[in-house]
Amino acid sequence: MASMEGTVALVTGATGGLGKAVATGLAREGALVAVVGRSAARAEEAMADIRSLVPGALLEPLACDLSDQSSIRAAAGGFLARHDSLHVLVNAAGVFRKERHITADGLELTFATNVMAYFVLSNLLQDALKNAATAGPRTSRIVNIASRYGNTKLDFDDLQTAHGTYSYLRSTPPTMLARVLLTQEFAERLSGSGVVANAVHPGLVKNTSLLQDVGGPFRWVTNTFGAPAEKAADTPLWLATAPETASVSGKLWAKRKELPTPGMGSDPEARHRLWDACAQLTRMP
Ligand SMILES: NC(=O)c1ccc[n+]([C@@H]2O[C@H](COP(=O)([O-])OP(=O)(O)OC[C@H]3O[C@@H](n4cnc5c(N)ncnc54)[C@H](OP(=O)(O)O)[C@@H]3O)[C@@H](O)[C@H]2O)c1
């Protein structure tokens, strides 16, 4: 892993599981890490855990409810008031919910957190990512946690699982494919700017909070056969820091190997369509 001293990273989902392990790894390499938590208290708790593993870690809390676009804008604004450069953005926050919930923005919660938050935050921070690349010797990196076990296609008429009976098996897998498609689109739009974007399939990650709401056999399988978060953090950290991943972009990775993109991942029209749908829901360009 390359030294990250003098760099700034921002990690969502840094209060639990995989995100916290990635934040810990970045702090260990010397990056200043903005630890995003749904509240300042959650972020401070995670910072204490990280400091117990990495004494002297450079950390700052960033309170943000990622299901709420006004909260994302406020958090991004607060971050940008302190930093004009961002070297690494890791989007790791996510939910897996049994029941359908509607957010303050009127969006279905799983779609809002798992897809829209990636879209909105990455857009709001893209200039800071470009600044870091322009000012320094390294490319800036966006690393999006996703999964290869998502759907192979999206239902563009029902991105928010509004039709039919809601279930986590209907709402969540499409969001994993959506993360891959958004990663590809960011990679293309940021091409030549010094910012690369890649997605990671972490495999099953055991003993995280993700499946607390659903329980049952799915949780048992994950906790029995999954990898610890520290191990699953290896590929995201490699993509975020290694010299050999400085210029790869728009790919899906697992265990430091490139994976074929699932289904619609080979259809540029699909990612353009998803981008437009997200942009419409945020009124962003
Ligand atoms: N575990 C797996 O087997 C697996 C497999 C494939 C992909 N993934 C993906 O890996 C990522 C990390 O999952 P994990 O297993 O480490 O789960 P986790 O421990 O539940 O971590 C999810 C993180 O997201 C945060 N989060 C959720 N909603 C948020 C919101 N509205 N605002 C701010 N933060 C929010 C959680 O904070 P709180 O604790 O405050 O809720 C938590 O820190 C997720 O994106 C997931 O989709 C996981």
CSV table of N, CA, C and O in Angstrom, one decimal, residues 10 15 31 33 39 50 75 89 92 111 117 125 235 245 250 274:
chain,number,residue,atom,x,y,z
A,10,LEU,N,-12.4,10.6,2.2
A,10,LEU,CA,-13.7,10.7,2.8
A,10,LEU,C,-14.4,9.3,2.6
A,10,LEU,O,-14.4,8.8,1.5
A,15,THR,N,-19.0,4.1,9.8
A,15,THR,CA,-19.3,3.8,11.2
A,15,THR,C,-19.5,2.3,11.4
A,15,THR,O,-19.8,1.8,12.5
A,31,ALA,N,-3.5,8.9,5.7
A,31,ALA,CA,-4.4,9.9,5.1
A,31,ALA,C,-5.2,10.6,6.3
A,31,ALA,O,-5.5,9.9,7.3
A,33,VAL,N,-8.8,11.2,7.3
A,33,VAL,CA,-10.0,10.6,6.9
A,33,VAL,C,-11.2,11.3,7.5
A,33,VAL,O,-11.3,11.4,8.7
A,39,SER,N,-24.8,10.5,12.3
A,39,SER,CA,-24.8,11.6,13.3
A,39,SER,C,-23.4,11.9,13.7
A,39,SER,O,-22.5,11.0,13.5
A,50,ILE,N,-11.4,3.5,15.6
A,50,ILE,CA,-10.3,3.5,14.6
A,50,ILE,C,-9.0,3.9,15.4
A,50,ILE,O,-7.9,3.3,15.2
A,75,ALA,N,-23.5,18.4,4.3
A,75,ALA,CA,-22.3,17.7,4.7
A,75,ALA,C,-21.2,18.0,3.7
A,75,ALA,O,-20.0,18.3,4.1
A,89,LEU,N,-12.4,9.2,-2.4
A,89,LEU,CA,-13.8,9.1,-2.0
A,89,LEU,C,-14.2,7.6,-2.0
A,89,LEU,O,-14.2,7.0,-3.1
A,92,ALA,N,-19.3,3.6,0.7
A,92,ALA,CA,-19.5,2.2,1.2
A,92,ALA,C,-20.8,2.1,2.0
A,92,ALA,O,-21.2,1.0,2.4
A,111,PHE,N,-33.2,2.7,-2.5
A,111,PHE,CA,-32.7,3.4,-3.7
A,111,PHE,C,-32.0,4.7,-3.3
A,111,PHE,O,-30.9,5.0,-3.8
A,117,ALA,N,-27.4,8.5,-3.0
A,117,ALA,CA,-26.3,9.1,-2.2
A,117,ALA,C,-25.0,9.0,-2.9
A,117,ALA,O,-24.2,9.9,-2.9
A,125,LEU,N,-18.6,16.4,-4.8
A,125,LEU,CA,-17.2,16.4,-4.4
A,125,LEU,C,-16.3,16.3,-5.6
A,125,LEU,O,-15.0,16.2,-5.5
A,235,THR,N,-9.3,-5.0,-1.3
A,235,THR,CA,-9.4,-4.6,-2.6
A,235,THR,C,-9.8,-3.1,-2.7
A,235,THR,O,-9.2,-2.3,-3.5
A,245,THR,N,-3.0,0.9,-9.6
A,245,THR,CA,-4.4,1.1,-9.9
A,245,THR,C,-4.6,2.6,-10.2
A,245,THR,O,-5.8,3.0,-10.3
A,250,GLY,N,-13.5,2.7,-14.3
A,250,GLY,CA,-14.7,2.2,-14.9
A,250,GLY,C,-14.9,0.7,-14.8
A,250,GLY,O,-15.7,0.1,-15.5
A,274,LEU,N,-29.6,5.5,-16.6
A,274,LEU,CA,-29.6,5.6,-15.1
A,274,LEU,C,-29.1,7.0,-14.6
A,274,LEU,O,-29.7,7.6,-13.7
